[in-house]
Each structure stands twice: as structure tokens, then as C-alpha cells.
Amino acid sequence: MRTRRSRWIAAPVAVVVALALAGCTQAQLQGWMPSEPGLTNHVDRIMGLWTTSWIVLLGVGLLTWGLMIWAGIAYRRRRGQTGLPAQLRYHMPIEIFFTIVPVILVAGFFAFTARDQAIIEEPIEDPDYSLTVWGKRWAWDFVYDREGQDPVYYQGLQAMNDPESNLIDPESLPTLYLPTNSTIEITLESRDVAHSFWVIEFLYKKDMLPGVTNHMYFETGSEEGVLRGKCAELCGEYHSLMLFNVELVSPEEYDAYLESLEAEGNVGEIGESINPSTGDASIDPEADEDVDNTNTQEGEGH
């Protein structure tokens, strides 16, 4: 009778679970992460780690809640009973169980996280494209390397508010261009204080520390579009305005953009020589006078 009853209970539960999983949207399947599968070669791995972790944790939560409810019902005070129920103390099997299970869970999360992190951090020996991103208060400089030629650069300015709506003007955001279907190495540097480079849809961010050089390696997919970026490290008064866009474009459009930077005269290195601590805000004595690294636009709404 118990076996038959268990089957009758298990069957509808299995049907409900199957229907629930079949009805999940893509957003639910990827844990509502703000990205799309295949955007980079790391995105699917990060979403898999995230959703699997939540499934395991929800299972542990349901089991824990179920045992608590069961204990509350099974061992409740019955009619006619008085005093405290029989107390259970020094039950070694249960204590060992409650110690081992959390250790296994923590070790498992650590092992899978360390495995994925090692893969994400693996350098690409010969990337198709290399560039350097400089964080500064409160914007970004992008330096694009070119094979056999001098690099070209773009110097961003702090995001500005639209005076009519008092919202951030999207046209004022610096834009980083990245080619699709390409392996990319980004070198991360800071001009002044600690920043953090975060392309939200890449589901990955990395510190930019003064005097420390960090790197990011990834391969872009075939999807073109505009992504969002920001500084993820509280870096000062206008940290909230340290925003940028990322344009994923074809390699041909990427090369055309680099040519447009060259046509504007933005050619050469803009490295540590223009950091505020050096006291030299120019790239070259003969460089364009419009080049400015102070980047502190103060005005209404800032």
C-alpha cells in the first residue's frame, strides 16, 4: 500500500516539475542574467555556474524547510501531553551529517568556481586584436594597437546630464569599439585611483589599480550591438557618471573606426606620461591642444 501510494504521489509531482521546466523562458533558464548566450566564449560558462548554484541552493533550502515543517508537525504537542518532549542530545550521526554536508557544499562551489575562473583567466597567446583601457576620474581612455603601425586612441570625457531632462545624455558617453568573431586582449590600467572595468553583458569585471597591470582575454561571438559599461569600484565624487558604451561591430567596421581615429590625428601612445601624478598633461609638445586628461567637467547637475 505504501509503495502504491508513493507512486500516486510521485507521478503528479514529476508531471508538474516537467511542465514547469518546459515552460521556462530563456531569461529564466539563464538565471535572469543581463546577457545573451554566445556573446563571448565565457558568458555561457558564467551563466551555467550561476544557475546551477542557485538550483543546488534552492534544493537545499526546500529540503531544510521541509524538514523544519515536518518536525514541527510530527513532534507537536498532542492533546493531553504536558511538559517538554524527550530531548535528543549528543547524537553523533546527526552532528557529523550537519558538519559534513555544508563542507561538501562549500568545497563543491569553490572547486567549480576555481575551475571556471582558471579557464576565464587563461591568456590568449596570439589574440586577433589588442587594446588598452585606462580608467581615470571620471571617464575612460581607449588605446587600440595596430600591427606594424602606431596605435590610435580615443580620450573620453565624463558623462554629462541633459539640461532638459536632467538625465544622462547618451551621446556624451565614451564608446569602446570591439570586433565580432575575434579573440581580444584588453590591458587594464589606472591613471589615478582604483577603478574597475565592467562590461555588464560580459558578466565579468576586473580591477584597475594604480601601478598594477591587469588583463582580460575573451572571444566575441557573431552578434553586433551596443553594450553597457561602467566603473564598478567607488572611485570618487562622480563615480556614478563613469559610464561608457561598447560597440560590437564587424572587423571591417572596427578597422574603419581605427582609420577615422588616425584621420583625426589621434595617433600614438597615451600611457603613464599623461597621468596627473607626472604633472604632464600633454602627449607631445606638438600634439593637439584639445587633448585633455583632467576630465573633471563641473557644471549644473554634476
C-alpha positions as a Markdown table, in Angstrom:
| # | Residue | x | y | z |
|---|---|---|---|---|
| 1 | Met | 0.0 | 0.0 | 0.0 |
| 2 | Arg | 2.8 | 2.4 | 0.8 |
| 3 | Thr | 4.6 | 1.7 | -2.5 |
| 4 | Arg | 1.4 | 2.2 | -4.4 |
| 5 | Arg | 0.6 | 5.5 | -2.5 |
| 6 | Ser | 4.2 | 6.8 | -3.2 |
| 7 | Arg | 3.7 | 6.1 | -6.9 |
| 8 | Trp | 0.5 | 8.1 | -7.0 |
| 9 | Ile | 2.2 | 11.0 | -5.2 |
| 10 | Ala | 5.4 | 10.9 | -7.3 |
| 11 | Ala | 3.6 | 10.8 | -10.7 |
| 12 | Pro | 1.8 | 14.2 | -10.5 |
| 13 | Val | 4.9 | 15.8 | -8.8 |
| 14 | Ala | 7.0 | 14.6 | -11.7 |
| 15 | Val | 4.5 | 15.9 | -14.2 |
| 16 | Val | 4.3 | 19.3 | -12.5 |
| 17 | Val | 8.1 | 19.7 | -12.4 |
| 18 | Ala | 8.5 | 18.7 | -16.1 |
| 19 | Leu | 5.8 | 21.2 | -17.1 |
| 20 | Ala | 7.4 | 23.9 | -15.0 |
| 21 | Leu | 10.8 | 23.4 | -16.6 |
| 22 | Ala | 9.4 | 23.2 | -20.1 |
| 23 | Gly | 7.6 | 26.5 | -19.6 |
| 24 | Cys | 10.7 | 28.4 | -18.5 |
| 25 | Thr | 11.7 | 31.3 | -20.7 |
| 26 | Gln | 15.2 | 31.9 | -21.9 |
| 27 | Ala | 15.6 | 34.6 | -19.3 |
| 28 | Gln | 14.6 | 32.2 | -16.6 |
| 29 | Leu | 16.9 | 29.4 | -17.9 |
| 30 | Gln | 19.9 | 31.7 | -17.7 |
| 31 | Gly | 19.0 | 33.0 | -14.2 |
| 32 | Trp | 17.9 | 36.4 | -15.4 |
| 33 | Met | 21.5 | 37.3 | -16.1 |
| 34 | Pro | 21.8 | 40.5 | -18.2 |
| 35 | Ser | 23.4 | 38.9 | -21.3 |
| 36 | Glu | 22.8 | 36.5 | -24.2 |
| 37 | Pro | 24.3 | 33.1 | -24.7 |
| 38 | Gly | 27.3 | 33.2 | -27.0 |
| 39 | Leu | 28.0 | 36.9 | -26.6 |
| 40 | Thr | 31.6 | 35.8 | -25.6 |
| 41 | Asn | 33.2 | 32.5 | -25.1 |
| 42 | His | 32.9 | 33.0 | -21.3 |
| 43 | Val | 29.2 | 34.1 | -21.0 |
| 44 | Asp | 27.7 | 30.6 | -21.2 |
| 45 | Arg | 30.1 | 29.2 | -18.6 |
| 46 | Ile | 29.3 | 32.0 | -16.1 |
| 47 | Met | 25.6 | 31.7 | -16.6 |
| 48 | Gly | 25.9 | 27.9 | -16.1 |
| 49 | Leu | 27.8 | 28.3 | -12.9 |
| 50 | Trp | 25.3 | 30.9 | -11.6 |
| 51 | Thr | 22.1 | 28.9 | -12.5 |
| 52 | Thr | 23.5 | 25.6 | -11.2 |
| 53 | Ser | 24.5 | 27.2 | -7.9 |
| 54 | Trp | 21.0 | 28.6 | -7.4 |
| 55 | Ile | 19.4 | 25.2 | -8.3 |
| 56 | Val | 21.6 | 23.5 | -5.7 |
| 57 | Leu | 20.9 | 26.2 | -3.1 |
| 58 | Leu | 17.1 | 26.1 | -3.7 |
| 59 | Gly | 17.2 | 22.3 | -3.3 |
| 60 | Val | 19.0 | 22.6 | 0.0 |
| 61 | Gly | 16.5 | 25.3 | 1.0 |
| 62 | Leu | 13.5 | 23.2 | 0.1 |
| 63 | Leu | 14.9 | 20.2 | 2.0 |
| 64 | Thr | 15.7 | 22.3 | 5.1 |
| 65 | Trp | 12.3 | 24.0 | 5.1 |
| 66 | Gly | 10.6 | 20.6 | 4.5 |
| 67 | Leu | 12.4 | 19.1 | 7.5 |
| 68 | Met | 11.6 | 22.0 | 9.7 |
| 69 | Ile | 7.9 | 21.8 | 8.8 |
| 70 | Trp | 7.8 | 18.1 | 9.2 |
| 71 | Ala | 9.5 | 18.3 | 12.6 |
| 72 | Gly | 7.0 | 21.0 | 13.7 |
| 73 | Ile | 4.1 | 18.8 | 12.7 |
| 74 | Ala | 5.4 | 15.3 | 13.7 |
| 75 | Tyr | 6.6 | 16.4 | 17.2 |
| 76 | Arg | 4.0 | 18.9 | 18.1 |
| 77 | Arg | 2.3 | 18.7 | 21.5 |
| 78 | Arg | -0.6 | 16.4 | 21.4 |
| 79 | Arg | -3.8 | 16.7 | 23.4 |
| 80 | Gly | -3.3 | 15.7 | 26.9 |
| 81 | Gln | 0.5 | 16.0 | 26.8 |
| 82 | Thr | 2.3 | 18.2 | 29.3 |
| 83 | Gly | 5.9 | 19.3 | 29.8 |
| 84 | Leu | 8.7 | 19.2 | 27.3 |
| 85 | Pro | 9.1 | 16.3 | 24.8 |
| 86 | Ala | 12.1 | 13.9 | 25.1 |
| 87 | Gln | 15.3 | 15.8 | 24.3 |
| 88 | Leu | 17.9 | 14.4 | 21.9 |
| 89 | Arg | 21.5 | 15.3 | 22.8 |
| 90 | Tyr | 24.9 | 14.2 | 21.6 |
| 91 | His | 23.5 | 12.3 | 18.6 |
| 92 | Met | 26.8 | 11.8 | 16.8 |
| 93 | Pro | 25.5 | 10.6 | 13.4 |
| 94 | Ile | 23.3 | 13.8 | 13.1 |
| 95 | Glu | 26.0 | 16.1 | 14.2 |
| 96 | Ile | 28.5 | 14.6 | 11.7 |
| 97 | Phe | 25.9 | 14.8 | 9.0 |
| 98 | Phe | 25.2 | 18.5 | 9.7 |
| 99 | Thr | 29.0 | 19.2 | 9.6 |
| 100 | Ile | 29.9 | 17.2 | 6.5 |
| 101 | Val | 27.1 | 18.3 | 4.2 |
| 102 | Pro | 27.9 | 22.1 | 4.5 |
| 103 | Val | 31.6 | 21.3 | 4.0 |
| 104 | Ile | 30.8 | 19.3 | 0.8 |
| 105 | Leu | 28.6 | 22.2 | -0.5 |
| 106 | Val | 31.2 | 24.9 | 0.1 |
| 107 | Ala | 34.0 | 22.7 | -1.3 |
| 108 | Gly | 31.9 | 22.0 | -4.4 |
| 109 | Phe | 31.1 | 25.6 | -5.0 |
| 110 | Phe | 34.8 | 26.5 | -4.5 |
| 111 | Ala | 36.0 | 23.8 | -6.9 |
| 112 | Phe | 33.7 | 24.7 | -9.8 |
| 113 | Thr | 34.3 | 28.4 | -9.3 |
| 114 | Ala | 38.1 | 27.9 | -9.3 |
| 115 | Arg | 37.8 | 25.7 | -12.4 |
| 116 | Asp | 35.8 | 28.3 | -14.3 |
| 117 | Gln | 38.0 | 31.2 | -13.1 |
| 118 | Ala | 41.1 | 29.4 | -14.3 |
| 119 | Ile | 39.6 | 28.9 | -17.8 |
| 120 | Ile | 38.4 | 32.6 | -18.0 |
| 121 | Glu | 41.8 | 33.9 | -16.9 |
| 122 | Glu | 43.7 | 31.7 | -19.3 |
| 123 | Pro | 45.8 | 34.1 | -21.5 |
| 124 | Ile | 45.3 | 34.1 | -25.3 |
| 125 | Glu | 48.8 | 33.7 | -26.8 |
| 126 | Asp | 48.2 | 35.4 | -30.1 |
| 127 | Pro | 44.9 | 37.4 | -30.0 |
| 128 | Asp | 43.5 | 38.9 | -33.1 |
| 129 | Tyr | 43.2 | 42.3 | -31.5 |
| 130 | Ser | 44.8 | 44.0 | -28.5 |
| 131 | Leu | 43.9 | 47.3 | -26.9 |
| 132 | Thr | 44.5 | 49.2 | -23.6 |
| 133 | Val | 41.8 | 50.7 | -21.4 |
| 134 | Trp | 42.8 | 53.5 | -19.0 |
| 135 | Gly | 40.4 | 54.3 | -16.1 |
| 136 | Lys | 40.6 | 57.9 | -14.8 |
| 137 | Arg | 38.4 | 60.2 | -12.7 |
| 138 | Trp | 35.8 | 60.1 | -14.2 |
| 139 | Ala | 36.0 | 58.6 | -17.7 |
| 140 | Trp | 38.0 | 56.3 | -19.9 |
| 141 | Asp | 40.8 | 56.4 | -22.5 |
| 142 | Phe | 41.0 | 53.6 | -25.1 |
| 143 | Val | 44.2 | 52.8 | -27.0 |
| 144 | Tyr | 43.9 | 50.5 | -30.0 |
| 145 | Asp | 47.0 | 48.6 | -31.0 |
| 146 | Arg | 47.7 | 48.1 | -34.8 |
| 147 | Glu | 50.0 | 45.6 | -36.3 |
| 148 | Gly | 53.0 | 47.3 | -37.9 |
| 149 | Gln | 51.6 | 50.8 | -37.1 |
| 150 | Asp | 51.4 | 53.3 | -34.3 |
| 151 | Pro | 48.4 | 52.8 | -32.0 |
| 152 | Val | 45.4 | 55.1 | -32.2 |
| 153 | Tyr | 43.5 | 56.4 | -29.2 |
| 154 | Tyr | 40.2 | 57.9 | -28.0 |
| 155 | Gln | 40.1 | 60.0 | -24.9 |
| 156 | Gly | 36.7 | 60.1 | -23.2 |
| 157 | Leu | 35.1 | 62.7 | -21.0 |
| 158 | Gln | 32.9 | 62.4 | -18.0 |
| 159 | Ala | 29.2 | 61.7 | -18.8 |
| 160 | Met | 27.0 | 64.8 | -18.9 |
| 161 | Asn | 23.4 | 65.4 | -17.9 |
| 162 | Asp | 20.8 | 66.6 | -20.4 |
| 163 | Pro | 19.8 | 70.0 | -19.0 |
| 164 | Glu | 16.2 | 69.5 | -20.1 |
| 165 | Ser | 15.5 | 66.0 | -18.6 |
| 166 | Asn | 18.4 | 66.0 | -16.0 |
| 167 | Leu | 19.2 | 62.5 | -17.2 |
| 168 | Ile | 22.5 | 61.3 | -18.5 |
| 169 | Asp | 23.0 | 62.3 | -22.2 |
| 170 | Pro | 23.8 | 59.0 | -24.0 |
| 171 | Glu | 25.7 | 61.0 | -26.7 |
| 172 | Ser | 28.2 | 62.1 | -24.1 |
| 173 | Leu | 29.3 | 58.6 | -23.1 |
| 174 | Pro | 32.7 | 57.3 | -24.3 |
| 175 | Thr | 32.5 | 54.4 | -26.7 |
| 176 | Leu | 34.7 | 51.4 | -26.8 |
| 177 | Tyr | 34.7 | 49.5 | -30.2 |
| 178 | Leu | 35.3 | 45.7 | -30.3 |
| 179 | Pro | 35.2 | 43.5 | -33.3 |
| 180 | Thr | 33.0 | 40.4 | -33.5 |
| 181 | Asn | 34.2 | 36.9 | -34.1 |
| 182 | Ser | 37.6 | 37.8 | -32.8 |
| 183 | Thr | 39.9 | 36.9 | -29.9 |
| 184 | Ile | 40.7 | 40.0 | -27.9 |
| 185 | Glu | 43.2 | 41.0 | -25.2 |
| 186 | Ile | 42.4 | 44.1 | -23.1 |
| 187 | Thr | 45.1 | 45.6 | -20.9 |
| 188 | Leu | 43.7 | 47.4 | -17.9 |
| 189 | Glu | 45.4 | 50.4 | -16.3 |
| 190 | Ser | 44.5 | 53.2 | -14.0 |
| 191 | Arg | 45.7 | 56.8 | -14.1 |
| 192 | Asp | 44.9 | 57.8 | -10.6 |
| 193 | Val | 42.8 | 55.7 | -8.1 |
| 194 | Ala | 41.3 | 52.3 | -8.0 |
| 195 | His | 38.7 | 51.7 | -10.7 |
| 196 | Ser | 37.0 | 48.5 | -12.1 |
| 197 | Phe | 36.3 | 47.8 | -15.7 |
| 198 | Trp | 32.9 | 46.2 | -16.1 |
| 199 | Val | 31.0 | 45.4 | -19.4 |
| 200 | Ile | 27.7 | 44.4 | -17.8 |
| 201 | Glu | 26.7 | 42.0 | -20.6 |
| 202 | Phe | 30.1 | 40.2 | -20.4 |
| 203 | Leu | 29.2 | 39.2 | -16.8 |
| 204 | Tyr | 32.7 | 39.9 | -15.8 |
| 205 | Lys | 34.6 | 42.8 | -14.3 |
| 206 | Lys | 38.2 | 43.4 | -13.3 |
| 207 | Asp | 40.1 | 45.8 | -11.1 |
| 208 | Met | 42.2 | 48.7 | -12.5 |
| 209 | Leu | 44.8 | 49.6 | -9.9 |
| 210 | Pro | 47.5 | 52.3 | -10.0 |
| 211 | Gly | 50.8 | 50.7 | -10.7 |
| 212 | Val | 49.2 | 47.3 | -11.4 |
| 213 | Thr | 48.6 | 46.0 | -15.0 |
| 214 | Asn | 45.7 | 43.5 | -15.4 |
| 215 | His | 44.4 | 41.7 | -18.5 |
| 216 | Met | 41.2 | 40.4 | -19.8 |
| 217 | Tyr | 41.0 | 37.7 | -22.5 |
| 218 | Phe | 37.9 | 36.6 | -24.4 |
| 219 | Glu | 36.5 | 35.8 | -27.8 |
| 220 | Thr | 33.5 | 37.7 | -29.1 |
| 221 | Gly | 30.6 | 36.0 | -30.9 |
| 222 | Ser | 28.9 | 37.0 | -34.1 |
| 223 | Glu | 26.3 | 39.3 | -32.6 |
| 224 | Glu | 26.6 | 43.0 | -33.2 |
| 225 | Gly | 25.1 | 45.7 | -31.0 |
| 226 | Val | 25.6 | 48.2 | -28.2 |
| 227 | Leu | 26.5 | 47.1 | -24.7 |
| 228 | Arg | 26.7 | 48.9 | -21.4 |
| 229 | Gly | 29.9 | 49.6 | -19.3 |
| 230 | Lys | 30.6 | 51.3 | -16.1 |
| 231 | Cys | 33.2 | 51.6 | -13.3 |
| 232 | Ala | 32.4 | 49.0 | -10.6 |
| 233 | Glu | 34.7 | 50.5 | -7.9 |
| 234 | Leu | 33.7 | 53.5 | -5.9 |
| 235 | Cys | 36.4 | 55.9 | -7.1 |
| 236 | Gly | 35.3 | 59.4 | -6.0 |
| 237 | Glu | 32.7 | 62.1 | -6.3 |
| 238 | Tyr | 31.5 | 61.4 | -9.9 |
| 239 | His | 31.8 | 57.7 | -9.8 |
| 240 | Ser | 28.2 | 57.3 | -10.9 |
| 241 | Leu | 28.9 | 59.2 | -14.1 |
| 242 | Met | 31.9 | 57.0 | -15.1 |
| 243 | Leu | 29.9 | 55.2 | -17.8 |
| 244 | Phe | 30.7 | 54.0 | -21.3 |
| 245 | Asn | 29.2 | 52.1 | -24.2 |
| 246 | Val | 30.7 | 49.2 | -26.1 |
| 247 | Glu | 30.0 | 48.8 | -29.8 |
| 248 | Leu | 30.3 | 45.3 | -31.1 |
| 249 | Val | 31.0 | 45.7 | -34.8 |
| 250 | Ser | 32.3 | 43.7 | -37.7 |
| 251 | Pro | 36.1 | 43.6 | -38.1 |
| 252 | Glu | 35.8 | 45.7 | -41.2 |
| 253 | Glu | 33.9 | 48.4 | -39.4 |
| 254 | Tyr | 36.4 | 48.1 | -36.5 |
| 255 | Asp | 39.3 | 48.8 | -38.9 |
| 256 | Ala | 37.3 | 51.7 | -40.4 |
| 257 | Tyr | 36.8 | 53.2 | -37.0 |
| 258 | Leu | 40.6 | 53.0 | -36.2 |
| 259 | Glu | 41.2 | 54.7 | -39.5 |
| 260 | Ser | 38.9 | 57.5 | -38.5 |
| 261 | Leu | 40.8 | 58.0 | -35.3 |
| 262 | Glu | 44.0 | 58.3 | -37.3 |
| 263 | Ala | 42.4 | 60.8 | -39.6 |
| 264 | Glu | 41.5 | 62.9 | -36.6 |
| 265 | Gly | 45.2 | 62.9 | -35.6 |
| 266 | Asn | 44.7 | 60.6 | -32.5 |
| 267 | Val | 47.9 | 58.6 | -33.2 |
| 268 | Gly | 50.5 | 57.5 | -30.7 |
| 269 | Glu | 50.7 | 56.2 | -27.1 |
| 270 | Ile | 48.9 | 57.8 | -24.3 |
| 271 | Gly | 50.3 | 56.0 | -21.3 |
| 272 | Glu | 51.6 | 56.9 | -17.9 |
| 273 | Ser | 53.3 | 60.1 | -19.3 |
| 274 | Ile | 50.0 | 61.9 | -19.1 |
| 275 | Asn | 48.9 | 60.7 | -15.6 |
| 276 | Pro | 48.1 | 63.6 | -13.3 |
| 277 | Ser | 50.9 | 62.5 | -10.9 |
| 278 | Thr | 53.5 | 63.2 | -13.6 |
| 279 | Gly | 52.4 | 66.8 | -13.9 |
| 280 | Asp | 52.4 | 66.5 | -17.7 |
| 281 | Ala | 49.0 | 66.7 | -19.4 |
| 282 | Ser | 50.3 | 66.6 | -22.9 |
| 283 | Ile | 51.2 | 63.7 | -25.2 |
| 284 | Asp | 53.7 | 65.6 | -27.2 |
| 285 | Pro | 54.8 | 69.2 | -27.3 |
| 286 | Glu | 53.4 | 69.4 | -30.9 |
| 287 | Ala | 50.2 | 67.5 | -30.1 |
| 288 | Asp | 46.8 | 68.9 | -30.5 |
| 289 | Glu | 45.9 | 71.3 | -27.7 |
| 290 | Asp | 42.5 | 69.8 | -27.3 |
| 291 | Val | 43.9 | 66.7 | -25.7 |
| 292 | Asp | 43.0 | 66.9 | -22.0 |
| 293 | Asn | 43.3 | 64.3 | -19.3 |
| 294 | Thr | 42.0 | 66.3 | -16.4 |
| 295 | Asn | 38.5 | 65.2 | -17.3 |
| 296 | Thr | 36.7 | 67.0 | -14.5 |
| 297 | Gln | 33.7 | 68.7 | -16.1 |
| 298 | Glu | 31.8 | 70.6 | -13.4 |
| 299 | Gly | 28.5 | 72.1 | -14.1 |
| 300 | Glu | 24.8 | 72.1 | -13.4 |
| 301 | Gly | 23.7 | 68.6 | -12.3 |
| 302 | His | 27.1 | 67.2 | -11.5 |
